[in-house]
């Protein structure tokens, strides 16, 4: 709790005492002129003394005000006026008034002390409650120690830090040993405080120890869960690979064996068909392995993004040039709202996102379908859409579509299906760029995959 400067506090209390005595004297003078009985003067000064005791910082002001009140009453309002002359009956009045004033000063002083103690306890309880809430919500050791030091500083009204202390610390900083394996009940640094403050400080430090133990337990649990997730990922990957790679590998080996036998009944056209089938299967495997390696690097945080401004139209042109021959069976068009529209991106990764989205559109739409690549500014971002006019995405599958190893269950005509890595990779790449990706059905039918990238402002100089 903030405290006033002692010199300023003394001046304020002295000024308040003088002002209250002056007001009491003025009021008593009015009563005197109106010929009120002398008891009114005494009550007026007693009321002033009580006020002084309540609103000053020590008993001494009330005692001094009591003495001055007796003197002022005797001097100004008891015959002979404007003279100090105490008769026997006046002596009794003065003594009674002084005793009443001193008693009022003592009682109000005690009430103030009790009020200050209650306020101090309420403040300390508030600090303890705030510390408990903050510490139980902290998620790393540095944050826990910082919150503990801050709350102890509020409670003890001095800076607090834990050893090892930083190089530059404020004068008077209380340096405590680290919480690990420390019994603060025997810590000498805390014994200089009152028993109440010492016990509250121990309570905060106990909550700190519990928070550190909880954080250690949570970290160990997260490590176990991550290890289990990685193990499950490997198991799913091996299971998917063993199931989904068998068909193209069998096709490649079978077609290659037929070609090597040099059967005279095998026509040149049939040889070209077998060679094209081998090429298609090998290209599919190559694309799948590329996605597999990319998603593994993204999951392990091993990808260093090379972000730089890129023209969206150039990215679209590069993507169309790298599509496989299945794309020729569809109509693929591009539509960019502004020829100079640019976004900050790693061009290679974003091209991989677009290739995956287009290949998905090709896979799940009938031949001769229309696929559109669209880009337009959207505030500080660029919105990119890949839209097809196929059957669309079932509503129950939209939330799971970007999960790893999830597929719609539709197989291609040659019996192959994907591992469910392409869209998961797209989400990881877009998220690494600071964007979001989602899917919705297009009107009147079809699917629209949308993602955003940070927009680059283009300045033209004439």
Short mmCIF file of C-alpha atoms in Angstrom, two decimals:
data_model
loop_
_atom_site.label_atom_id
_atom_site.label_comp_id
_atom_site.label_asym_id
_atom_site.label_seq_id
_atom_site.Cartn_x
_atom_site.Cartn_y
_atom_site.Cartn_z
CA UNK A 1 0.00 0.00 0.00
CA UNK A 2 1.42 3.42 -0.90
CA UNK A 3 2.54 5.64 1.99
CA UNK A 4 2.84 9.41 2.17
CA UNK A 5 6.19 11.11 2.73
CA UNK A 6 6.70 11.70 6.53
CA UNK A 7 7.37 15.45 6.15
CA UNK A 8 4.27 15.99 4.03
CA UNK A 9 2.18 13.89 6.42
CA UNK A 10 3.37 15.93 9.44
CA UNK A 11 2.56 19.22 7.73
CA UNK A 12 -0.88 17.98 6.70
CA UNK A 13 -1.73 16.79 10.23
CA UNK A 14 -0.51 20.01 11.85
CA UNK A 15 -2.50 22.12 9.40
CA UNK A 16 -5.61 20.00 9.92
CA UNK A 17 -5.29 20.28 13.74
CA UNK A 18 -4.91 24.06 13.60
CA UNK A 19 -7.82 24.42 11.18
CA UNK A 20 -10.18 22.27 13.27
CA UNK A 21 -9.29 24.17 16.48
CA UNK A 22 -9.88 27.45 14.68
CA UNK A 23 -13.29 26.28 13.46
CA UNK A 24 -14.21 25.06 16.95
CA UNK A 25 -13.17 28.41 18.43
CA UNK A 26 -15.20 30.30 15.83
CA UNK A 27 -18.26 28.13 16.46
CA UNK A 28 -17.91 28.52 20.24
CA UNK A 29 -17.59 32.28 19.83
CA UNK A 30 -20.89 32.29 17.95
CA UNK A 31 -22.46 30.25 20.75
CA UNK A 32 -20.96 32.65 23.28
CA UNK A 33 -22.39 35.68 21.51
CA UNK A 34 -25.78 33.97 21.41
CA UNK A 35 -25.53 33.43 25.15
CA UNK A 36 -25.56 29.60 24.98
CA UNK A 37 -24.57 27.64 28.06
CA UNK A 38 -20.89 26.83 28.48
CA UNK A 39 -21.42 23.07 27.98
CA UNK A 40 -21.91 23.75 24.27
CA UNK A 41 -18.37 25.12 24.04
CA UNK A 42 -16.97 22.01 25.67
CA UNK A 43 -18.96 19.68 23.39
CA UNK A 44 -17.81 21.62 20.34
CA UNK A 45 -14.16 21.20 21.25
CA UNK A 46 -14.64 17.53 22.14
CA UNK A 47 -16.19 16.99 18.70
CA UNK A 48 -13.19 18.75 17.13
CA UNK A 49 -10.74 16.58 19.08
CA UNK A 50 -12.52 13.42 17.92
CA UNK A 51 -12.36 14.64 14.32
CA UNK A 52 -8.63 15.36 14.67
CA UNK A 53 -8.01 11.86 16.07
CA UNK A 54 -9.89 10.24 13.22
CA UNK A 55 -8.22 12.10 10.37
CA UNK A 56 -4.62 12.47 11.64
CA UNK A 57 -1.91 9.85 11.81
CA UNK A 58 -1.09 9.74 15.53
CA UNK A 59 -2.41 10.13 19.08
CA UNK A 60 -0.14 13.09 19.75
CA UNK A 61 -2.31 15.39 17.65
CA UNK A 62 -5.39 14.50 19.67
CA UNK A 63 -3.57 15.03 22.98
CA UNK A 64 -2.21 18.40 21.89
CA UNK A 65 -5.66 19.38 20.59
CA UNK A 66 -7.17 18.39 23.98
CA UNK A 67 -4.73 20.62 25.90
CA UNK A 68 -5.27 23.54 23.55
CA UNK A 69 -9.06 23.07 23.79
CA UNK A 70 -8.95 23.39 27.61
CA UNK A 71 -6.75 26.45 27.36
CA UNK A 72 -8.95 28.11 24.72
CA UNK A 73 -12.15 27.51 26.66
CA UNK A 74 -10.59 28.94 29.84
CA UNK A 75 -9.07 31.90 28.05
CA UNK A 76 -11.99 32.94 25.85
CA UNK A 77 -15.22 31.71 27.34
CA UNK A 78 -14.80 31.61 31.17
CA UNK A 79 -14.98 34.79 33.24
CA UNK A 80 -12.66 36.72 33.38
CA UNK A 81 -12.56 36.62 29.61
CA UNK A 82 -9.31 36.77 27.62
CA UNK A 83 -7.35 35.81 30.76
CA UNK A 84 -6.00 32.59 32.22
CA UNK A 85 -7.50 32.37 35.68
CA UNK A 86 -8.67 29.07 36.97
CA UNK A 87 -11.07 28.91 39.91
CA UNK A 88 -11.90 25.75 41.79
CA UNK A 89 -15.09 25.04 39.83
CA UNK A 90 -13.36 25.96 36.57
CA UNK A 91 -10.59 23.58 37.50
CA UNK A 92 -13.04 20.72 37.72
CA UNK A 93 -14.52 21.64 34.34
CA UNK A 94 -11.08 21.85 32.77
CA UNK A 95 -9.96 18.53 34.23
CA UNK A 96 -13.17 16.79 33.14
CA UNK A 97 -12.86 18.27 29.66
CA UNK A 98 -9.22 17.23 29.42
CA UNK A 99 -10.03 13.69 30.59
CA UNK A 100 -12.92 13.41 28.12
CA UNK A 101 -10.72 14.72 25.31
CA UNK A 102 -7.89 12.34 26.17
CA UNK A 103 -10.31 9.43 26.44
CA UNK A 104 -11.81 10.29 23.06
CA UNK A 105 -8.30 10.59 21.63
CA UNK A 106 -7.33 7.18 22.97
CA UNK A 107 -10.50 5.46 21.79
CA UNK A 108 -10.39 6.95 18.31
CA UNK A 109 -6.68 6.12 18.12
CA UNK A 110 -7.38 2.50 18.94
CA UNK A 111 -10.18 2.41 16.39
CA UNK A 112 -7.79 3.79 13.77
CA UNK A 113 -5.15 1.22 14.64
CA UNK A 114 -7.71 -1.58 14.37
CA UNK A 115 -9.01 -0.17 11.09
CA UNK A 116 -5.46 0.04 9.73
CA UNK A 117 -4.82 -3.56 10.79
CA UNK A 118 -8.06 -4.70 9.20
CA UNK A 119 -7.18 -2.83 6.01
CA UNK A 120 -3.73 -4.37 6.05
CA UNK A 121 -5.17 -7.86 6.50
CA UNK A 122 -7.71 -7.29 3.73
CA UNK A 123 -4.95 -6.06 1.42
CA UNK A 124 -2.73 -9.04 2.30
CA UNK A 125 -5.62 -11.45 1.73
CA UNK A 126 -6.29 -9.84 -1.64
CA UNK A 127 -2.60 -10.23 -2.57
CA UNK A 128 -2.68 -13.89 -1.51
CA UNK A 129 -5.84 -14.56 -3.52
CA UNK A 130 -4.46 -12.77 -6.58
CA UNK A 131 -1.19 -14.71 -6.28
CA UNK A 132 -3.03 -18.04 -6.04
CA UNK A 133 -5.15 -17.33 -9.10
CA UNK A 134 -2.22 -16.08 -11.17
CA UNK A 135 0.15 -18.88 -10.18
CA UNK A 136 -2.32 -21.69 -10.84
CA UNK A 137 -2.87 -20.29 -14.34
CA UNK A 138 0.84 -19.87 -15.19
CA UNK A 139 2.34 -22.33 -17.68
CA UNK A 140 6.13 -21.97 -17.45
CA UNK A 141 8.66 -21.67 -14.56
CA UNK A 142 9.85 -18.16 -15.48
CA UNK A 143 6.29 -16.81 -15.38
CA UNK A 144 5.62 -18.56 -12.05
CA UNK A 145 8.74 -17.04 -10.43
CA UNK A 146 7.98 -13.60 -11.87
CA UNK A 147 4.41 -13.63 -10.54
CA UNK A 148 5.59 -14.86 -7.14
CA UNK A 149 8.23 -12.12 -6.88
CA UNK A 150 5.66 -9.48 -7.88
CA UNK A 151 3.07 -10.59 -5.33
CA UNK A 152 5.64 -10.90 -2.54
CA UNK A 153 6.81 -7.38 -3.39
CA UNK A 154 3.24 -6.11 -2.99
CA UNK A 155 2.85 -7.91 0.33
CA UNK A 156 6.21 -6.97 1.88
CA UNK A 157 6.33 -3.51 0.23
CA UNK A 158 9.83 -3.96 -1.15
CA UNK A 159 11.28 -5.43 -4.37
CA UNK A 160 11.76 -9.21 -4.37
CA UNK A 161 13.74 -11.49 -6.68
CA UNK A 162 14.97 -15.08 -6.61
CA UNK A 163 18.58 -16.17 -6.68
CA UNK A 164 20.57 -16.05 -8.85
CA UNK A 165 19.79 -12.34 -8.85
CA UNK A 166 20.11 -10.29 -12.07
CA UNK A 167 23.02 -7.87 -12.46
CA UNK A 168 20.96 -4.70 -12.00
CA UNK A 169 18.54 -4.78 -9.06
CA UNK A 170 16.86 -2.00 -7.14
CA UNK A 171 18.36 -1.00 -3.76
CA UNK A 172 16.80 -2.85 -0.84
CA UNK A 173 15.71 -5.79 -2.98
CA UNK A 174 14.92 -8.92 -0.98
CA UNK A 175 16.80 -11.83 -2.58
CA UNK A 176 15.29 -15.24 -1.82
CA UNK A 177 16.86 -18.65 -2.55
CA UNK A 178 15.39 -20.55 -5.53
CA UNK A 179 12.16 -22.46 -4.77
CA UNK A 180 13.56 -25.86 -5.73
CA UNK A 181 14.18 -27.86 -2.55
CA UNK A 182 14.08 -24.77 -0.30
CA UNK A 183 12.50 -24.66 3.17
CA UNK A 184 11.44 -21.04 3.47
CA UNK A 185 10.28 -21.50 7.08
CA UNK A 186 13.90 -21.34 8.15
CA UNK A 187 14.87 -18.65 5.62
CA UNK A 188 16.58 -15.76 7.51
CA UNK A 189 15.51 -13.19 4.88
CA UNK A 190 11.84 -13.56 5.90
CA UNK A 191 12.35 -13.36 9.67
CA UNK A 192 12.67 -9.57 9.65
CA UNK A 193 8.98 -9.19 8.88
CA UNK A 194 6.03 -9.50 11.24
CA UNK A 195 4.58 -12.91 12.03
CA UNK A 196 1.48 -12.16 9.97
CA UNK A 197 3.46 -11.04 6.91
CA UNK A 198 5.87 -13.96 7.36
CA UNK A 199 3.02 -16.49 7.36
CA UNK A 200 1.38 -14.91 4.30
CA UNK A 201 4.70 -14.88 2.45
CA UNK A 202 5.10 -18.59 3.26
CA UNK A 203 1.59 -19.20 1.89
CA UNK A 204 2.48 -17.48 -1.40
CA UNK A 205 5.74 -19.45 -1.63
CA UNK A 206 3.85 -22.69 -0.95
CA UNK A 207 1.47 -21.90 -3.82
CA UNK A 208 4.53 -21.14 -5.97
CA UNK A 209 6.00 -24.56 -5.15
CA UNK A 210 2.70 -26.24 -6.01
CA UNK A 211 2.53 -24.33 -9.29
CA UNK A 212 6.09 -25.40 -10.17
CA UNK A 213 5.27 -29.04 -9.37
CA UNK A 214 2.11 -28.79 -11.47
CA UNK A 215 4.07 -27.28 -14.37
CA UNK A 216 6.68 -30.04 -14.14
CA UNK A 217 3.93 -32.67 -14.10
CA UNK A 218 2.14 -31.07 -17.05
CA UNK A 219 5.38 -30.84 -19.03
CA UNK A 220 6.11 -34.52 -18.40
CA UNK A 221 2.55 -35.42 -19.41
CA UNK A 222 2.85 -33.35 -22.60
CA UNK A 223 6.11 -35.08 -23.45
CA UNK A 224 4.46 -38.47 -22.95
CA UNK A 225 1.47 -37.43 -25.04
CA UNK A 226 3.73 -36.09 -27.78
CA UNK A 227 5.73 -39.31 -27.78
CA UNK A 228 2.49 -41.29 -27.98
CA UNK A 229 1.24 -39.05 -30.78
CA UNK A 230 4.47 -39.50 -32.71
CA UNK A 231 4.26 -43.25 -32.19
CA UNK A 232 0.66 -43.26 -33.37
CA UNK A 233 1.70 -41.16 -36.36
CA UNK A 234 4.39 -43.67 -37.27
CA UNK A 235 1.94 -46.56 -36.89
CA UNK A 236 -0.68 -44.85 -39.05
CA UNK A 237 1.95 -43.94 -41.60
CA UNK A 238 3.31 -47.47 -41.85
CA UNK A 239 -0.19 -48.92 -42.05
CA UNK A 240 -1.23 -46.43 -44.75
CA UNK A 241 1.97 -46.90 -46.73
CA UNK A 242 1.76 -50.69 -46.63
CA UNK A 243 -1.85 -50.58 -47.82
CA UNK A 244 -1.85 -47.71 -50.30
CA UNK A 245 1.51 -48.17 -52.00
CA UNK A 246 0.96 -51.83 -52.84
CA UNK A 247 -1.29 -51.14 -55.84
CA UNK A 248 0.97 -48.71 -57.75
CA UNK A 249 4.09 -50.74 -56.96
CA UNK A 250 2.41 -53.94 -58.19
CA UNK A 251 1.31 -52.12 -61.34
CA UNK A 252 4.81 -50.76 -62.00
CA UNK A 253 6.51 -54.12 -61.46
CA UNK A 254 3.93 -55.99 -63.55
CA UNK A 255 4.03 -53.57 -66.48
CA UNK A 256 7.84 -53.44 -66.36
CA UNK A 257 8.00 -57.26 -66.44
CA UNK A 258 5.73 -57.37 -69.50
CA UNK A 259 7.95 -54.83 -71.31
CA UNK A 260 11.17 -56.73 -70.49
CA UNK A 261 9.82 -60.01 -71.89
CA UNK A 262 9.71 -58.50 -75.41
CA UNK A 263 6.67 -60.51 -76.39
CA UNK A 264 6.33 -60.34 -80.24
CA UNK A 265 2.56 -60.16 -79.86
CA UNK A 266 2.92 -56.88 -77.92
CA UNK A 267 2.12 -54.02 -80.28
CA UNK A 268 3.88 -50.67 -80.21
CA UNK A 269 0.71 -48.95 -79.08
CA UNK A 270 0.38 -51.39 -76.17
CA UNK A 271 4.03 -50.75 -75.23
CA UNK A 272 3.33 -47.02 -75.10
CA UNK A 273 0.29 -47.61 -72.91
CA UNK A 274 2.33 -49.75 -70.51
CA UNK A 275 5.12 -47.14 -70.43
CA UNK A 276 2.59 -44.36 -69.78
CA UNK A 277 1.05 -46.42 -66.95
CA UNK A 278 4.50 -46.93 -65.39
CA UNK A 279 5.22 -43.20 -65.68
CA UNK A 280 1.86 -42.28 -64.15
CA UNK A 281 2.30 -44.66 -61.22
CA UNK A 282 5.87 -43.49 -60.62
CA UNK A 283 4.78 -39.85 -60.80
CA UNK A 284 1.98 -40.52 -58.29
CA UNK A 285 4.43 -42.19 -55.92
CA UNK A 286 6.85 -39.30 -56.31
CA UNK A 287 4.12 -36.78 -55.46
CA UNK A 288 3.03 -38.83 -52.44
CA UNK A 289 6.60 -39.17 -51.10
CA UNK A 290 7.13 -35.41 -51.56
CA UNK A 291 4.02 -34.70 -49.48
CA UNK A 292 5.15 -37.23 -46.90
CA UNK A 293 8.58 -35.62 -46.49
CA UNK A 294 7.07 -32.13 -46.42
CA UNK A 295 4.49 -32.91 -43.74
CA UNK A 296 7.20 -34.58 -41.64
CA UNK A 297 9.42 -31.49 -41.84
CA UNK A 298 6.50 -29.19 -41.03
CA UNK A 299 5.47 -31.27 -38.02
CA UNK A 300 9.06 -31.28 -36.69
CA UNK A 301 9.54 -27.55 -37.29
CA UNK A 302 12.46 -28.13 -39.67
CA UNK A 303 11.20 -25.85 -42.46
CA UNK A 304 12.80 -22.42 -42.79
CA UNK A 305 10.42 -20.17 -44.70
CA UNK A 306 11.97 -17.94 -47.36
CA UNK A 307 9.34 -15.21 -47.34
CA UNK A 308 9.43 -12.58 -50.06
CA UNK A 309 6.88 -10.67 -52.15
CA UNK A 310 5.56 -12.67 -55.12
CA UNK A 311 3.12 -11.86 -57.93
CA UNK A 312 0.06 -14.05 -57.62
CA UNK A 313 -0.28 -14.38 -61.40
CA UNK A 314 3.30 -15.69 -61.66
CA UNK A 315 2.57 -18.28 -58.96
CA UNK A 316 -0.55 -19.43 -60.82
CA UNK A 317 1.42 -19.76 -64.08
CA UNK A 318 4.14 -21.84 -62.39
CA UNK A 319 1.54 -24.12 -60.81
CA UNK A 320 -0.20 -24.80 -64.13
CA UNK A 321 3.15 -25.67 -65.69
CA UNK A 322 3.86 -28.33 -63.03
CA UNK A 323 0.56 -30.24 -63.09
CA UNK A 324 0.58 -33.85 -64.26
CA UNK A 325 -1.06 -35.03 -67.48
CA UNK A 326 -4.40 -35.75 -65.72
CA UNK A 327 -4.96 -32.00 -65.65
CA UNK A 328 -5.44 -32.02 -69.44
CA UNK A 329 -8.76 -33.82 -68.90
CA UNK A 330 -10.15 -30.76 -67.08
CA UNK A 331 -10.60 -27.09 -67.89
CA UNK A 332 -8.35 -25.07 -65.55
CA UNK A 333 -8.62 -21.26 -65.63
CA UNK A 334 -7.07 -18.47 -63.56
CA UNK A 335 -8.69 -15.23 -62.45
CA UNK A 336 -6.67 -12.56 -60.60
CA UNK A 337 -8.48 -9.39 -59.57
CA UNK A 338 -5.36 -7.26 -60.09
CA UNK A 339 -2.41 -8.04 -62.36
CA UNK A 340 -0.08 -6.47 -59.75
CA UNK A 341 -1.59 -8.33 -56.79
CA UNK A 342 1.26 -9.55 -54.57
CA UNK A 343 1.58 -11.50 -51.32
CA UNK A 344 4.40 -12.36 -48.92
CA UNK A 345 5.13 -16.07 -49.25
CA UNK A 346 7.57 -18.89 -49.71
CA UNK A 347 6.79 -19.46 -53.39
CA UNK A 348 7.81 -23.12 -53.47
CA UNK A 349 5.60 -24.07 -50.51
CA UNK A 350 2.57 -22.09 -51.71
CA UNK A 351 2.90 -23.69 -55.15
CA UNK A 352 2.86 -27.06 -53.39
CA UNK A 353 -0.37 -26.04 -51.63
CA UNK A 354 -2.00 -25.08 -54.93
CA UNK A 355 -0.81 -28.25 -56.66
CA UNK A 356 -2.31 -30.36 -53.86
CA UNK A 357 -5.63 -28.50 -54.02
CA UNK A 358 -5.82 -28.77 -57.81
CA UNK A 359 -4.91 -32.47 -57.75
CA UNK A 360 -7.66 -33.05 -55.19
CA UNK A 361 -10.13 -31.23 -57.44
CA UNK A 362 -9.00 -33.39 -60.39
CA UNK A 363 -9.28 -36.55 -58.28
CA UNK A 364 -12.80 -35.93 -56.99
CA UNK A 365 -14.45 -34.40 -60.07
CA UNK A 366 -15.46 -36.09 -63.36
CA UNK A 367 -13.52 -35.46 -66.55
CA UNK A 368 -14.00 -32.14 -68.36
CA UNK A 369 -14.94 -30.39 -65.10
CA UNK A 370 -14.04 -26.73 -64.67
CA UNK A 371 -11.45 -25.75 -62.04
CA UNK A 372 -10.81 -22.07 -61.29
CA UNK A 373 -7.89 -20.40 -59.49
CA UNK A 374 -9.08 -17.06 -58.13
CA UNK A 375 -7.22 -14.36 -56.15
CA UNK A 376 -8.40 -11.01 -54.78
CA UNK A 377 -7.36 -8.57 -52.04
CA UNK A 378 -9.15 -8.87 -48.71
CA UNK A 379 -8.01 -6.14 -46.32
CA UNK A 380 -4.42 -6.82 -45.28
CA UNK A 381 -4.55 -10.27 -46.86
CA UNK A 382 -4.90 -11.89 -50.27
CA UNK A 383 -7.68 -14.45 -50.61
CA UNK A 384 -6.90 -17.37 -52.93
CA UNK A 385 -9.61 -19.84 -53.97
CA UNK A 386 -9.51 -23.15 -55.83
CA UNK A 387 -13.07 -23.88 -57.00
CA UNK A 388 -14.45 -26.85 -58.91
CA UNK A 389 -17.90 -27.81 -60.16
CA UNK A 390 -17.84 -31.39 -58.88
CA UNK A 391 -20.17 -33.04 -56.36
CA UNK A 392 -18.90 -30.96 -53.41
CA UNK A 393 -17.88 -31.95 -49.87
CA UNK A 394 -20.31 -33.69 -47.48
CA UNK A 395 -21.07 -31.46 -44.49
CA UNK A 396 -20.00 -34.11 -41.97
CA UNK A 397 -16.54 -34.31 -43.59
CA UNK A 398 -15.64 -30.59 -43.68
CA UNK A 399 -14.32 -30.40 -40.12
CA UNK A 400 -12.15 -33.52 -40.58
CA UNK A 401 -10.93 -32.82 -44.10
CA UNK A 402 -7.66 -31.18 -43.02
CA UNK A 403 -6.81 -33.86 -40.44
CA UNK A 404 -3.84 -36.09 -41.16
CA UNK A 405 -4.69 -39.48 -42.72
CA UNK A 406 -8.32 -38.50 -43.29
CA UNK A 407 -9.78 -39.18 -46.75
CA UNK A 408 -13.29 -39.05 -48.13
CA UNK A 409 -13.11 -42.75 -48.83
CA UNK A 410 -13.45 -42.37 -52.60
CA UNK A 411 -10.93 -44.39 -54.59
CA UNK A 412 -9.69 -43.64 -58.05
CA UNK A 413 -10.61 -45.78 -61.01
CA UNK A 414 -7.23 -47.53 -60.80
CA UNK A 415 -7.77 -48.55 -57.17
CA UNK A 416 -5.38 -46.03 -55.62
CA UNK A 417 -6.31 -43.64 -52.83
CA UNK A 418 -4.29 -40.99 -51.03
CA UNK A 419 -2.74 -41.19 -47.59
CA UNK A 420 -4.68 -38.15 -46.41
CA UNK A 421 -1.55 -36.00 -46.15
CA UNK A 422 -2.12 -33.38 -48.86
CA UNK A 423 -4.69 -31.19 -47.10
CA UNK A 424 -2.98 -31.57 -43.72
CA UNK A 425 0.20 -30.31 -45.36
CA UNK A 426 -1.72 -27.40 -46.91
CA UNK A 427 -3.04 -26.35 -43.51
CA UNK A 428 0.45 -26.50 -41.94
CA UNK A 429 2.01 -24.42 -44.74
CA UNK A 430 -0.75 -21.77 -44.72
CA UNK A 431 -0.63 -21.53 -40.91
CA UNK A 432 3.15 -21.06 -41.06
CA UNK A 433 2.52 -18.06 -43.36
CA UNK A 434 0.05 -16.53 -40.87
CA UNK A 435 -3.04 -17.38 -42.90
CA UNK A 436 -6.05 -19.67 -42.56
CA UNK A 437 -7.54 -22.28 -44.87
CA UNK A 438 -11.06 -23.67 -45.05
CA UNK A 439 -13.50 -25.30 -47.44
CA UNK A 440 -17.09 -24.63 -48.38
CA UNK A 441 -19.44 -25.81 -51.07
CA UNK A 442 -19.73 -23.70 -54.20
CA UNK A 443 -22.99 -22.72 -55.88
CA UNK A 444 -24.74 -24.42 -57.58
CA UNK A 445 -22.46 -27.42 -56.89
CA UNK A 446 -18.81 -28.11 -56.28
CA UNK A 447 -16.22 -27.27 -53.62
CA UNK A 448 -14.25 -24.10 -52.90
CA UNK A 449 -10.97 -24.26 -50.96
CA UNK A 450 -10.00 -20.79 -49.66
CA UNK A 451 -6.83 -19.65 -47.92
CA UNK A 452 -5.26 -16.29 -47.11
CA UNK A 453 -1.76 -14.86 -47.29
CA UNK A 454 -0.33 -11.54 -46.03
CA UNK A 455 -0.77 -8.93 -48.73
CA UNK A 456 2.14 -6.89 -50.12
CA UNK A 457 1.41 -3.26 -50.85
CA UNK A 458 2.59 -2.23 -54.32
CA UNK A 459 3.79 1.36 -54.79
CA UNK A 460 3.99 2.68 -58.34
CA UNK A 461 6.47 5.43 -59.13
CA UNK A 462 5.82 7.62 -62.14
#
